[in-house]
Each structure stands twice: as structure tokens, then as C-alpha cells.
XYZ file of C-alpha atoms in Angstrom:
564
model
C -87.126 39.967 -28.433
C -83.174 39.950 -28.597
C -81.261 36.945 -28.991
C -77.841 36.898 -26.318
C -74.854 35.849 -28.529
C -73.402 33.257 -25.737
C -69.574 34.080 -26.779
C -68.371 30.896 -24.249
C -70.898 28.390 -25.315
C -70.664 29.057 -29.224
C -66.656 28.620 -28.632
C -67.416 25.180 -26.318
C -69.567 24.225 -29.573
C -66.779 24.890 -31.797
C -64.185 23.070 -29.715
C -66.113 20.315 -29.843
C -67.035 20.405 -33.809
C -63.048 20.259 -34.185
C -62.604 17.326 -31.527
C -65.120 15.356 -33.817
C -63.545 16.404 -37.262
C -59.865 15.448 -35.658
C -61.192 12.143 -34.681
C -63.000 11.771 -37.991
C -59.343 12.340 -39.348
C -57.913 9.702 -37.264
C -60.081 7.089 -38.154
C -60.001 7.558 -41.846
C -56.191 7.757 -41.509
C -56.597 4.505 -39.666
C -57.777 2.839 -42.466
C -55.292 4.701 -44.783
C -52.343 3.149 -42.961
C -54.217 -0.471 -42.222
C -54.386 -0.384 -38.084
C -56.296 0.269 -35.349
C -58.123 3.591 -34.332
C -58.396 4.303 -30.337
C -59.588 7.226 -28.658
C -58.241 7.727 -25.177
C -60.362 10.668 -24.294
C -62.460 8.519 -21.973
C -60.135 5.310 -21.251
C -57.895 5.002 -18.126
C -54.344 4.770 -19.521
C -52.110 1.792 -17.796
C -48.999 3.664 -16.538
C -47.257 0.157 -16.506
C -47.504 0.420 -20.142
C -47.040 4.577 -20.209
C -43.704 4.188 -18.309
C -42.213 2.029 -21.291
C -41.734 5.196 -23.574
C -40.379 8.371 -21.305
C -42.730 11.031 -21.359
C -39.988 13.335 -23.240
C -39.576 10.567 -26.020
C -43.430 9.905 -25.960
C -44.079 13.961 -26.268
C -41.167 14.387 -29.799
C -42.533 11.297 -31.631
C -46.364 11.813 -30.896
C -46.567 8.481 -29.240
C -48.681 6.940 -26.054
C -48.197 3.580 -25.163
C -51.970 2.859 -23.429
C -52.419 -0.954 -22.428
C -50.106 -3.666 -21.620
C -50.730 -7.406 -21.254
C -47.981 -9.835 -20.433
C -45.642 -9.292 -23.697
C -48.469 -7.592 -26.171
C -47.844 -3.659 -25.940
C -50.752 -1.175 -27.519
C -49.721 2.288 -28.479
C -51.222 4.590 -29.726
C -49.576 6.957 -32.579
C -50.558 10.537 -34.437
C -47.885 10.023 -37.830
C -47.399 6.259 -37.677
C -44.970 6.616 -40.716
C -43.175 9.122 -39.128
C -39.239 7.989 -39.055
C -38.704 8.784 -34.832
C -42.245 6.774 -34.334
C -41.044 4.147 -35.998
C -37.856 3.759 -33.887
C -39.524 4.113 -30.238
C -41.621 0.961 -32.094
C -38.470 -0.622 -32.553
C -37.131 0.068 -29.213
C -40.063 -1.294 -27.462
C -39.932 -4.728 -30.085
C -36.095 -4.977 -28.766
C -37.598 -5.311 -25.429
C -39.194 -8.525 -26.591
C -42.988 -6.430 -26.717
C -45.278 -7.443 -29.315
C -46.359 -4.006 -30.408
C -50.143 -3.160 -31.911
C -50.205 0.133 -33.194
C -53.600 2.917 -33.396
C -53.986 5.608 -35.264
C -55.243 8.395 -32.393
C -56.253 12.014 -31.770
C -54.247 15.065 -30.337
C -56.816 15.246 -27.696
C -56.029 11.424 -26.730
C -52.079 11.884 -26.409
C -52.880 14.836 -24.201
C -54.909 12.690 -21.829
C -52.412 9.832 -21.441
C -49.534 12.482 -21.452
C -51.416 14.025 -18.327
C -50.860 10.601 -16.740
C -46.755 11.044 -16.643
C -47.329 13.083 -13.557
C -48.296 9.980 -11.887
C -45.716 8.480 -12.197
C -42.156 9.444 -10.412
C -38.786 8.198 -11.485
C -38.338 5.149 -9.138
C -41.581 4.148 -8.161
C -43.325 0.927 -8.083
C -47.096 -0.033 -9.186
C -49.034 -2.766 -8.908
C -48.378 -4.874 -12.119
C -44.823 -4.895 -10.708
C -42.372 -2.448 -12.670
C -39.601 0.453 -11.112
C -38.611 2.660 -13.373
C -34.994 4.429 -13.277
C -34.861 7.393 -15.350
C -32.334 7.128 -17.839
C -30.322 10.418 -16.675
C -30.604 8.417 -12.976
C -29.345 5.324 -13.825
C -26.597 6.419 -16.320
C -25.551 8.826 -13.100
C -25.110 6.132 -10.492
C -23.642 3.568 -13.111
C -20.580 6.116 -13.119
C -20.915 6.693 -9.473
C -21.380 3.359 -8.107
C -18.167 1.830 -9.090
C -16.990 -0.166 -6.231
C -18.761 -1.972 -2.858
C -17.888 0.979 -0.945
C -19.366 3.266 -3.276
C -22.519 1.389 -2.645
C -22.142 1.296 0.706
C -21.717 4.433 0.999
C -24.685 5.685 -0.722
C -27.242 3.333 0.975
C -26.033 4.279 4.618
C -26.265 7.998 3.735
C -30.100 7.497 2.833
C -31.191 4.529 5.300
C -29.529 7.619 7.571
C -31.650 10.713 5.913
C -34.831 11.637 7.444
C -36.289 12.052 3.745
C -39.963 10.675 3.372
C -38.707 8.974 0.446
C -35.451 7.449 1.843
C -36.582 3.728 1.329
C -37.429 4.100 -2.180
C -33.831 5.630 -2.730
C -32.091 2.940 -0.841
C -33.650 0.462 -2.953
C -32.747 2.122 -6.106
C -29.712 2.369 -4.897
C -29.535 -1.034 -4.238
C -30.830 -2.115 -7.541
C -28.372 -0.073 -9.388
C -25.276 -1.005 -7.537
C -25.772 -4.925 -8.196
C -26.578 -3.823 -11.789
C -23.272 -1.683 -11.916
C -21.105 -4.570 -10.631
C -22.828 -7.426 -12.795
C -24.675 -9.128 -8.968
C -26.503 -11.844 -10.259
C -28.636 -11.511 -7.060
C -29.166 -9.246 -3.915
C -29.698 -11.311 -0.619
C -31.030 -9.568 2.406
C -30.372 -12.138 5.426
C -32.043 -11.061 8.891
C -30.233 -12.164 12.058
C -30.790 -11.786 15.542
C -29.812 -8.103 15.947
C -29.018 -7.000 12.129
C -29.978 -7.354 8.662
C -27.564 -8.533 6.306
C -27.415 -7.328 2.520
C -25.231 -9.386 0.219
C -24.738 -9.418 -3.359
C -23.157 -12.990 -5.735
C -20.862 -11.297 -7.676
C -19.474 -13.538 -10.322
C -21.380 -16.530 -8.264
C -19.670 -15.346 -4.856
C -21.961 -13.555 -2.033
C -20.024 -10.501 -0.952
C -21.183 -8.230 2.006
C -22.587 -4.833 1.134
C -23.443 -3.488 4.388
C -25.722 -4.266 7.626
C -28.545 -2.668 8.583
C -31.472 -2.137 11.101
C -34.664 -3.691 11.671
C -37.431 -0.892 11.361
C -35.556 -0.011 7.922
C -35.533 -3.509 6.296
C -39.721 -4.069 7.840
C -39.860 -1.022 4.965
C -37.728 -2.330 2.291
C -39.305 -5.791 2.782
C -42.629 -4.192 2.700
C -41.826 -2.390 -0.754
C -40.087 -5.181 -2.315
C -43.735 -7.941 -1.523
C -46.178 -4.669 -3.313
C -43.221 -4.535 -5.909
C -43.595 -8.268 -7.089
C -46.846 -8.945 -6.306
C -46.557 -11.092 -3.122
C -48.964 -11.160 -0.462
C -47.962 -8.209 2.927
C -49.945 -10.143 5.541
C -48.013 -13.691 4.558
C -45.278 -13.992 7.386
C -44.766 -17.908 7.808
C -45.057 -18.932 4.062
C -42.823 -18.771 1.089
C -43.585 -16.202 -1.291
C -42.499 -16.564 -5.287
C -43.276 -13.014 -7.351
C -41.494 -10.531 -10.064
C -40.642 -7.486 -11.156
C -39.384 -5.478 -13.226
C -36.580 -2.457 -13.974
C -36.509 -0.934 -17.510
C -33.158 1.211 -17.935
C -32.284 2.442 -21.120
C -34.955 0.590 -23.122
C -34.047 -2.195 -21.956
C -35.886 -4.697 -20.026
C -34.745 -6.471 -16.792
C -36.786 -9.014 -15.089
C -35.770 -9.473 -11.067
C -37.551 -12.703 -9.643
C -38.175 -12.370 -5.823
C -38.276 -15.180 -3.631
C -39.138 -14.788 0.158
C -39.084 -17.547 3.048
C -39.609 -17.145 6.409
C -36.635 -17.278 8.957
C -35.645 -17.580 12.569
C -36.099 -14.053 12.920
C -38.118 -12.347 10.070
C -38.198 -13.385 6.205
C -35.473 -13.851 4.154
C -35.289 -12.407 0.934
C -33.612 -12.773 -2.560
C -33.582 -11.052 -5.853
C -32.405 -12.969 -8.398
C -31.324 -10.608 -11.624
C -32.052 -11.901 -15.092
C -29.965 -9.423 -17.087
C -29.850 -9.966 -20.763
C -26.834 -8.543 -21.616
C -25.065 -10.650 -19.227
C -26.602 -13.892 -20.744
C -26.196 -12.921 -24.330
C -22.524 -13.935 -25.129
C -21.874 -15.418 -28.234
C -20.258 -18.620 -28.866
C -16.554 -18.019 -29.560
C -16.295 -16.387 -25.812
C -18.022 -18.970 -23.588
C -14.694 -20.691 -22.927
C -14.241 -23.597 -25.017
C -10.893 -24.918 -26.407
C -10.578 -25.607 -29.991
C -11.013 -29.135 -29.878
C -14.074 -28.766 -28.288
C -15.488 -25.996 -30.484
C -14.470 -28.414 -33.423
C -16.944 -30.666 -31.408
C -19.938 -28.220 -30.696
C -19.786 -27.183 -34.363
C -20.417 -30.703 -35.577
C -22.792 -31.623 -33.347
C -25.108 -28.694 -33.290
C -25.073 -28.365 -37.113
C -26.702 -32.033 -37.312
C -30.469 -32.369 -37.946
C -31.708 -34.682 -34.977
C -30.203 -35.719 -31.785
C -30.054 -34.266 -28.174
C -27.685 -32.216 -26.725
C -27.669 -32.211 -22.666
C -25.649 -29.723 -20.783
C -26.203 -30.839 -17.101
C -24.652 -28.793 -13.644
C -26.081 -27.349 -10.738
C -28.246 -23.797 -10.643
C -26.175 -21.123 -11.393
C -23.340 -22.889 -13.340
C -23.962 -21.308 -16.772
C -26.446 -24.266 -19.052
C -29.003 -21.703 -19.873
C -26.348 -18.893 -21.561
C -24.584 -22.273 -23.426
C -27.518 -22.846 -24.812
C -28.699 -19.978 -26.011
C -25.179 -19.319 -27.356
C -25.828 -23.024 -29.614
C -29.488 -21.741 -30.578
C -28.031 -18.463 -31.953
C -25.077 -20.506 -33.832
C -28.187 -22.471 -35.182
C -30.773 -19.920 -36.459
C -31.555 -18.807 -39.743
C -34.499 -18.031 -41.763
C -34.870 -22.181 -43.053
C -35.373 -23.406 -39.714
C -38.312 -23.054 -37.332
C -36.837 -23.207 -33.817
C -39.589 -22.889 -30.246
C -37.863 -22.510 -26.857
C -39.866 -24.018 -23.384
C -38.461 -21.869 -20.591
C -38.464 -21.130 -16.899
C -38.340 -18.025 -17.200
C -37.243 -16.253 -20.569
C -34.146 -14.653 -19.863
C -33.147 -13.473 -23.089
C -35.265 -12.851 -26.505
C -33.224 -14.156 -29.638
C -34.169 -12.885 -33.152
C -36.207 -15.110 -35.245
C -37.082 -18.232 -32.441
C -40.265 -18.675 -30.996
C -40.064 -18.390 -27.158
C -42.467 -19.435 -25.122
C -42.608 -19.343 -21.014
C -44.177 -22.183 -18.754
C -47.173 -21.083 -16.417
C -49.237 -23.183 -14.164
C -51.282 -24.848 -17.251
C -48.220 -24.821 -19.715
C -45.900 -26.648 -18.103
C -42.883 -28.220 -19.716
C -44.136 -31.577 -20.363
C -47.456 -29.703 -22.292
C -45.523 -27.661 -23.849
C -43.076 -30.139 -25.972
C -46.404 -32.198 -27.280
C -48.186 -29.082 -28.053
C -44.418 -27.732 -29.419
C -43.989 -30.997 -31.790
C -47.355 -30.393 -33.116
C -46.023 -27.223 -34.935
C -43.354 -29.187 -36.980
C -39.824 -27.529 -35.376
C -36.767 -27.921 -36.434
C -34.890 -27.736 -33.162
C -36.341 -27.534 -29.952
C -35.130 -26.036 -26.115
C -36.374 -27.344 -23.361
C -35.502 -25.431 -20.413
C -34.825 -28.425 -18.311
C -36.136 -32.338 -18.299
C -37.583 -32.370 -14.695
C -39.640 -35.418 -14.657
C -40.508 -38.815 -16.719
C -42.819 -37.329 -18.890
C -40.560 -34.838 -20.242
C -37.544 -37.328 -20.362
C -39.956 -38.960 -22.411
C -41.068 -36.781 -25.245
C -37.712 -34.986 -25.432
C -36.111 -38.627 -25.765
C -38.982 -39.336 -28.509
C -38.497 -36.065 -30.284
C -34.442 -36.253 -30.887
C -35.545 -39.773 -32.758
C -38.298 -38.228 -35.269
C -35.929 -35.863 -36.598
C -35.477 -33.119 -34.210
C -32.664 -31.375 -32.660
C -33.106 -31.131 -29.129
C -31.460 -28.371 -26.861
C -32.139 -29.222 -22.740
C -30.148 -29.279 -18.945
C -30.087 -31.538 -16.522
C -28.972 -31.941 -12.710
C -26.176 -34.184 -12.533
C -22.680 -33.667 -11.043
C -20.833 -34.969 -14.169
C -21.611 -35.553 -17.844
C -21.518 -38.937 -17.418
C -24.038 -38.990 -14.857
C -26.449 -37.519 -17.737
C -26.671 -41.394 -18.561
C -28.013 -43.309 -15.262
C -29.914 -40.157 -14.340
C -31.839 -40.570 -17.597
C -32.424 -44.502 -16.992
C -33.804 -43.298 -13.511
C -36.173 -40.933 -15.054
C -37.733 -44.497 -17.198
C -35.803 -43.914 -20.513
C -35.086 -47.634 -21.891
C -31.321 -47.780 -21.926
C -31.650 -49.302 -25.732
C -32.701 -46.030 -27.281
C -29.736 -43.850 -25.433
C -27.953 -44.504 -28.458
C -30.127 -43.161 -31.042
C -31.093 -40.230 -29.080
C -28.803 -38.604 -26.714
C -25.497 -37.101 -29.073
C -23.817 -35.069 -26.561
C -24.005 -35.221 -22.853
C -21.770 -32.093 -21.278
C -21.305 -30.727 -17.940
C -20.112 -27.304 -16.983
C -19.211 -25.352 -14.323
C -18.105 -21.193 -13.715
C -14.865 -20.391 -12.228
C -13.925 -16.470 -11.962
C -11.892 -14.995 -14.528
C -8.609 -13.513 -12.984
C -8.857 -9.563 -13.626
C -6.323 -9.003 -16.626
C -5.682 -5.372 -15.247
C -3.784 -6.708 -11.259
C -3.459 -10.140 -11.515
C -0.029 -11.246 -9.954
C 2.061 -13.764 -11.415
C 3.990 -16.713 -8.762
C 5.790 -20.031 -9.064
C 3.816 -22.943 -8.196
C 4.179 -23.974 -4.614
C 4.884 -27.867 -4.259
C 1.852 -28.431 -2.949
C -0.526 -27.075 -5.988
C 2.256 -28.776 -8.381
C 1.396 -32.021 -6.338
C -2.407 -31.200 -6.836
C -1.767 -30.218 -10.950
C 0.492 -33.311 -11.944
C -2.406 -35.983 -11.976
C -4.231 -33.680 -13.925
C -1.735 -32.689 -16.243
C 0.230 -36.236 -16.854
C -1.989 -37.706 -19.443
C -3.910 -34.667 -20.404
C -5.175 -34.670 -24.177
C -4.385 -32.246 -26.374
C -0.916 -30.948 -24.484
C -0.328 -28.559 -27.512
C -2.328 -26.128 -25.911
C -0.414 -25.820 -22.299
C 1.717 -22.946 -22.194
C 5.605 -23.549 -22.311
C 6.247 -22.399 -18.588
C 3.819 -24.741 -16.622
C 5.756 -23.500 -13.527
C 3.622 -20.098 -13.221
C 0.179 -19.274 -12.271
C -1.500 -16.343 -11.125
C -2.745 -14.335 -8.378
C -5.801 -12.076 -8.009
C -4.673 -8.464 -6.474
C -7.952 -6.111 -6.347
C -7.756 -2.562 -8.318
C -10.634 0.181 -9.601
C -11.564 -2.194 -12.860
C -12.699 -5.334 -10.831
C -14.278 -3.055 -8.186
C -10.889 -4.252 -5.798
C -12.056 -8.070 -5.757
C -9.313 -9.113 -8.278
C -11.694 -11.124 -10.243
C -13.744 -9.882 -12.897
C -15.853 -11.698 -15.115
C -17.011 -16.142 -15.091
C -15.477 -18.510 -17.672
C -16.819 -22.445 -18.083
C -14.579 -25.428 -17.171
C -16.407 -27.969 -18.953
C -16.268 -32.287 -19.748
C -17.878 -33.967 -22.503
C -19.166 -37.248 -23.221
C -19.934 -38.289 -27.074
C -22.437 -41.311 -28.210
C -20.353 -43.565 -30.027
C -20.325 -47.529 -30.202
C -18.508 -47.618 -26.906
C -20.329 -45.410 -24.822
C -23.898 -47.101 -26.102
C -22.357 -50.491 -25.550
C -21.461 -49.382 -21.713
C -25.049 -47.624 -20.925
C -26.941 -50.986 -22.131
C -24.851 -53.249 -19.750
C -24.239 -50.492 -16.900
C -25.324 -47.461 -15.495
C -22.072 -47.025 -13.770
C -20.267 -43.678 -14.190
C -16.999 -45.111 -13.364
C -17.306 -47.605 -16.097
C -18.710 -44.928 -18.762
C -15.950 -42.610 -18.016
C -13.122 -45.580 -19.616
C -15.374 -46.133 -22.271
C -15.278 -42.646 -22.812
C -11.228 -41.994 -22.514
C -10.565 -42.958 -26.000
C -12.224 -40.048 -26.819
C -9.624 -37.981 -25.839
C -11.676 -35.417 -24.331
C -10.855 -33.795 -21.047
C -12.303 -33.946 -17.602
C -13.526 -30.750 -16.144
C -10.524 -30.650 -13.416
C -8.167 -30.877 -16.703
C -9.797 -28.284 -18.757
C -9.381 -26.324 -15.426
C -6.422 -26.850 -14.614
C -5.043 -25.477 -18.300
C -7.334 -22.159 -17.407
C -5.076 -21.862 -14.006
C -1.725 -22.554 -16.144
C -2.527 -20.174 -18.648
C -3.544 -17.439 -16.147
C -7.151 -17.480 -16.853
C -8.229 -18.407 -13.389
C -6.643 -19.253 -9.881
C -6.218 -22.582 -8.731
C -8.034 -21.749 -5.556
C -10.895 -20.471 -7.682
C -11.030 -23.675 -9.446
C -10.682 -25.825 -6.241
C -13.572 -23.491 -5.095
C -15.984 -25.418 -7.884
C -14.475 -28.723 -8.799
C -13.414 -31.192 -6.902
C -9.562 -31.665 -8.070
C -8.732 -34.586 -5.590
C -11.539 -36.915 -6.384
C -10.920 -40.655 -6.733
C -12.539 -41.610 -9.422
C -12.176 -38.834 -11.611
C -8.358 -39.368 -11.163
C -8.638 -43.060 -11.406
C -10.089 -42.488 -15.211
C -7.910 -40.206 -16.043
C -4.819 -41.930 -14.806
């Protein structure tokens, strides 16, 4: 009897005797190199976690990221030593991931590389992330200079018959707030039209108006996007998502509430880069950097930086926090959300079960040095933050007052006895954002009598007068050209007050929890009120003085009574 030499099944057996060897290679190499061995072959890859390294990177460095959990990122790797490996690692750590590397196969890279085709350049999945190729974005961040450019661009495809016109509209809409710096995208039904607006440098702006059918699509994308519920119409709906662009990680947080007419929604945009300034350019005046300097350098105490949503606490104090860190100190961070990772501080983001007030005790069980709490909302944090700035910690938090010495009765309110103010709270500040004047068109102009009449209180007994410019009978004008996108302001700066502990002020707070009568305790201080430290801004052509009217109140009584 002849034996049949089966040519296809002897080469199926050989395929197979190399698959094994290869993965034999991978796992002793995994040992070699101390991680993890995966193989893929036969696991479904999470494109949420595939989309964070573009396929063409992915394909030159041998890489795969495979599973994704919150901030914990597994990839899987052929030459984990390899110099181009090591810097898509790097990359993805920069995004704040906590990476866990595996030694893997050829044959597994090839099965989550056959996964890129599922995914398109601006599409969204379920865990909540839209992706904008790098060539796209970098495209319409040099096309999308201006409002009308954006305009422009989202009425041409709301317009197209193209299957995929809401999808582009969107990431149109996404890239033009990130192109002009929007802090958030607002779209506002009405009874006939739907509004889109965008806060640009804290001001809504119009973008366009649109129809119904188009924003029941848009509105329909946006709840799969962050994870919100479709069939929800007469509830308010809290989710997230995300856009990477150029490795880099930006978290919009979507809030929708039902309206009149349909739901309203808004994107709020928690850009990094945009928080991330450093401490020299948030603003200050010498006097009061002298200030910061001391008090942030000391080892215990509580600094408070109080003001409404929106008016700059959170970049303030990460701009302290990164004056603060080295390698001696351990610092942990409680936040709502995490807006921006910092080097060498552990951050850590509340949740149903870790909320702020378990997260200080657990927090103070790990021995910090200085702690941030995003902001004291009830007693119980009051409490332990109040408690920790007296057993040798430095305490970073906000607050919702109006004024910074409002910070004083407001904590009273919360149940903090008055008699341990002084030992605890070191600096109580409040701050506000007025547009920066574009340096480019702004237009100078005398003073009309009625703004000197508004700036003379203000100015008469101001501290520090050195630093008023020699004309005082000038200010400026915004104008509108191509570099602020024709709006004439580009760019926020912080007016801001400050209130020291001393013998004075603790004397005050344990008699009264008046803010009229802390303020002339305070004036020997010779720190200025908000309105003042504005009102130098608008002299020395920082700002406008109708921006600044915009935010603080420059006529009020009492404020002008203290500083009179």
C-alpha cells in the first residue's frame, strides 16, 4: 500500500510547530526581561485601549496595546528593550496610563493589528473615547482659525448628504473649541432652532444655529459617546468622554438636562495644557508672589483659594503643588475630576465610595506631606482638613465664597470652632479671571470722566503705588484681528485679594464673623482688594475696564468703605 504525502497538511503541521516554538521564545524572553507573557491569538483585543497607539506607530515599534482599565494600560511588546518601544511606553505614561508591559508573539500583534480596521478616525465606542487622527486634527487646527471658519465648516456638513455627516460635524465641533481654547461647547434648543455656543476665555460666543432632526443626531451620538442612557428624556444625565490628539489625553465631561423643548447639553473641556501654567504667569504682583513663596514653602497650615466655578482655584493650585514638589516630600491630591497629572504626586479621583471626606482619613493614614483637597464641601471635610493643617500638614483646598474674607464665617458655618482658625487656616485668597487684552490690536484711549470717577476710589489709597504706570490717564481698548480669532481678547489673567492669619485677623474671627469687620483688621496688611489689583491690570493695559466691571463688582459699598 502507498502512503499520500499530504503536501497542505504536513505544511499546516509545520506552521503550527513554529507558532509553538515562537511562543516558547516569548515566554522564556519573558522571564529574561522580568514581565508578563500574553498571547493574543485567542483574546478579544479592547480597541479603547488599541486606539491609544496609532496603528502606524503600533506596526514600526512592534507594539499592541490589548486591555485598558480606568488608568492601568496593558501592552503587549515583541523587543521590549527596543529604543522606539520604549518611547510609545513613555508617551502613553505622559498620558497619565499606568503601563504593564508582556512579552508576546508575532502571531499575537498580527491579531490585534487586524483589529485597526475597526476602528475609523473619528469614531466613538462604548467605553467612551473619539479618536482624531493626528494628520486630522493637526489639519483643522490650521484651518479652523476663527468662528467663521468653524462656522463655516459645520454648515457645509450638517448641509452634505454624506452618511457620515454627523460624525464630521461633531469633529468639527470638537476641534474648533479645541483650536480657539472653548472651555465648553453648549448646544441650547429653542422653540424653532438649536443654538451652539462656545465660553471662550469664560464668555459664551455664538457659533451657529441649527435644525432639529440634525441636533436629535448629534444629541444621540454625544449620550452613546459618554455613556448616558438614549431612552432618558426628562432626567439629568452626568457622563464622559474622551479625545486623544497627539498623545495626548483630553477628558470632555457631558452634562445633559432636560428643557422646555428638548435637552440641553454641555461639554465641558478639561484640557491639560490649558491648566498647566506655571507659577510666575498666573498673574500675581510681586508683593504677592513674595507672599505665596513664604507661605507655600512652610510645613503645616492651610491655604484656601475660594471663587465661584470657573474662576481659575484648581490651575492656582496646581501651579503651588508644582512650586512644592520634590523627591523629599510625599504629596496625594483628592479631586473632582483630575484635570492635569503632575510628576511625582499621587493623584487620586473621588467616585461614589471615595468621596472627599473618605478620602482625606484614608489620605492621612499614608503619612503626606502636603495634601489637595479638591474642594471642602461639607462639615466632615471642613473637619479633617481643619485637623490635618494642625498635625503638621500642608493643606492645599477651594472654597465658595464671594471674597477671601468670607473664607472665615463660611468655615464657622460649616462647624469649625472659631478658636482653632488661628492655628490652622494661613492664607485665605479669592480670585477671579478677567480677559487678557490681545497684545497684537488692542487700542489705546484717555480715560473718560466717568471710568476716572469709577478708578479714583480704587486707586487713592492703593498699596504698593510703585507699581502703577506713570500715565494713569490711558487704558486700552480691545479691536479684534486674525491672532485673537477677531474677539480682541485673547487669553484669562487672575485679579486676586488676600487675607493673612496674623494676631489681628484671629482676634476679629473669635469675636465676629463679620466680613466688614475682618476686612479693617486686615488693611494693615497692606494687601489689595481684588477691584484694586484690577484696576492696576486696566491701567497697565492688561485688561479693559469693562472686562473687569464684567467680574467684580467695582462700586460696592463695603469693599470701598474698607478700602477708603
Amino acid at each position: 500500500m502507498v502512503t499520500q504525502f499530504d503536501e497542505k497538511k504536513q505544511g499546516e503541521r509545520l506552521d503550527e510547530l513554529r507558532r509553538k516554538e515562537e511562543e516558547q521564545l516569548a515566554t522564556m524572553l519573558a522571564g529574561k526581561y522580568g514581565i508578563g507573557y500574553v498571547d493574543l491569538t485567542s483574546k478579544s483585543i479592547d480597541t479603547d485601549a488599541l486606539r491609544l497607539i496609532p496603528e502606524k506607530e503600533a506596526r514600526e515599534t512592534e507594539t499592541a496595546a490589548f486591555k485598558k482599565v480606568n488608568k492601568k494600560l496593558l501592552v503587549a511588546m515583541r523587543a521590549p528593550e527596543r529604543d522606539n518601544a520604549l518611547q510609545t511606553i513613555k508617551n502613553l505614561e505622559g498620558l497619565g496610563y499606568t503601563v504593564e508591559k508582556y512579552m508576546c508573539s508575532r502571531a499575537s500583534l498580527d491579531h490585534a493589528w487586524d483589529r485597526y480596521h475597526d476602528i475609523s478616525y473619528a469614531t466613538e465606542t462604548e467605553a467612551g473615547i473619539l479618536t482624531l487622527s493626528n494628520e486630522t486634527i493637526q489639519r483643522m487646527l490650521q484651518e479652523l482659525k476663527t468662528l467663521d471658519d468653524v462656522r463655516s465648516r459645520i454648515k457645509e456638513h450638517i448641509a452634505s448628504k454624506d452618511t457620515h455627516r454627523v460624525s464630521h460635524a461633531l469633529e468639527i465641533t470638537m476641534a474648533g473649541a479645541l483650536s480657539l481654547g472653548a472651555s465648553d461647547v453648549h448646544l441650547e434648543p429653542e422653540e424653532e432652532i438649536v443654538r451652539m455656543r462656545y465660553r471662550l476665555d469664560g464668555v459664551l460666543v455664538e457659533v451657529l444655529l441649527f435644525d432639529f432632526p440634525t441636533y436629535a443626531l448629534i444629541s444621540s451620538r454625544l449620550k452613546l459617546l459618554s455613556g448616558l442612557k438614549l431612552n432618558v428624556k426628562n432626567a439629568a444625565q452626568d457622563g464622559r468622554f474622551s479625545i486623544v490628539v497627539n498623545q495626548k489625553e483630553i477628558e470632555i465631561r457631558s452634562s445633559v438636562l432636560p428643557g422646555a423643548y428638548a435637552e440641553t447639553i454641555v461639554m465641558r473641556i478639561l484640557d491639560p495644557t490649558t491648566i498647566a501654567l506655571p507659577f510666575e504667569k498666573l498673574g500675581f504682583d510681586k508683593y504677592l508672589m513674595e507672599i505665596f513663596n513664604r507661605e507655600i514653602a512652610k510645613p503645616n497650615g492651610m491655604i484656601l483659594n475660594t471663587g465661584p466655578t470657573g474662576s481659575g482655584k484648581t490651575t492656582t493650585l496646581y501651579a503651588f503643588l508644582s512650586k512644592v514638589t520634590t523627591p523629599e516630600i510625599k504629596i496625594v491630591t483628592i479631586e473632582d475630576p483630575i484635570e492635569y497629572h503632575l510628576p511625582g504626586i499621587v493623584q487620586t479621583q473621588v467616585s461614589k465610595d471615595y468621596t472627599f471626606a473618605a478620602g482625606l482619613r484614608s489620605t492621612l493614614r499614608q503619612d503626606p506631606d502636603v495634601i489637595m483637597v479638591g474642594e471642602i464641601r461639607d462639615a466632615e471635610v471642613a473637619s479633617t482638613a481643619v485637623n490635618a493643617s494642625l498635625t503638621g500638614h500642608l493643606v492645599f483646598s477651594t472654597l465658595h465664597t464671594n471674597d477671601a474674607a468670607g473664607t472665615f464665617p463660611r468655615l464657622i458655618d460649616m462647624g469649625v470652632n472659631a478658636d482653632i482658625l488661628g492655628a490652622a487656616l494661613t492664607v485665605a485668597m479669592a480670585q477671579r479671571l478677567v480677559r487678557r487684552l490681545c497684545e497684537n490690536c488692542r487700542v489705546a484711549t484717555p480715560l473718560s470722566a466717568e471710568d476716572k470717577k469709577t478708578l479714583a476710589p480704587l486707586l487713592s489709597n492703593i498699596p504698593h503705588k510703585d507699581e502703577l504706570p506713570a500715565n494713569q490717564e490711558t487704558m486700552w481698548l480691545p479691536k479684534g484681528c486674525e491672532k485673537c480669532g477677531g474677539l480682541g481678547y485673547k487669553g484669562r489673567i487672575a485679579c486676586v485679594e488676600v487675607v493673612l492669619m496674623d494676631r489681628e485677623i484671629e482676634a476679629t474671627v473669635r469675636k465676629t464673623s463679620s466680613e466688614r469687620d475682618i476686612w479693617a483688621a486686615a488693611k494693615h496688611q497692606q494687601i489689595r482688594r481684588m477691584a484694586q489689583d484690577g484696576a492696576v491690570k486696566v491701567l497697565q493695559g492688561v485688561t479693559s475696564i469693562e472686562e473687569l466691571s464684567r467680574v467684580v463688582d467695582l462700586h460696592d459699598e463695603v469693599m470701598l468703605e474698607t478700602i477708603a
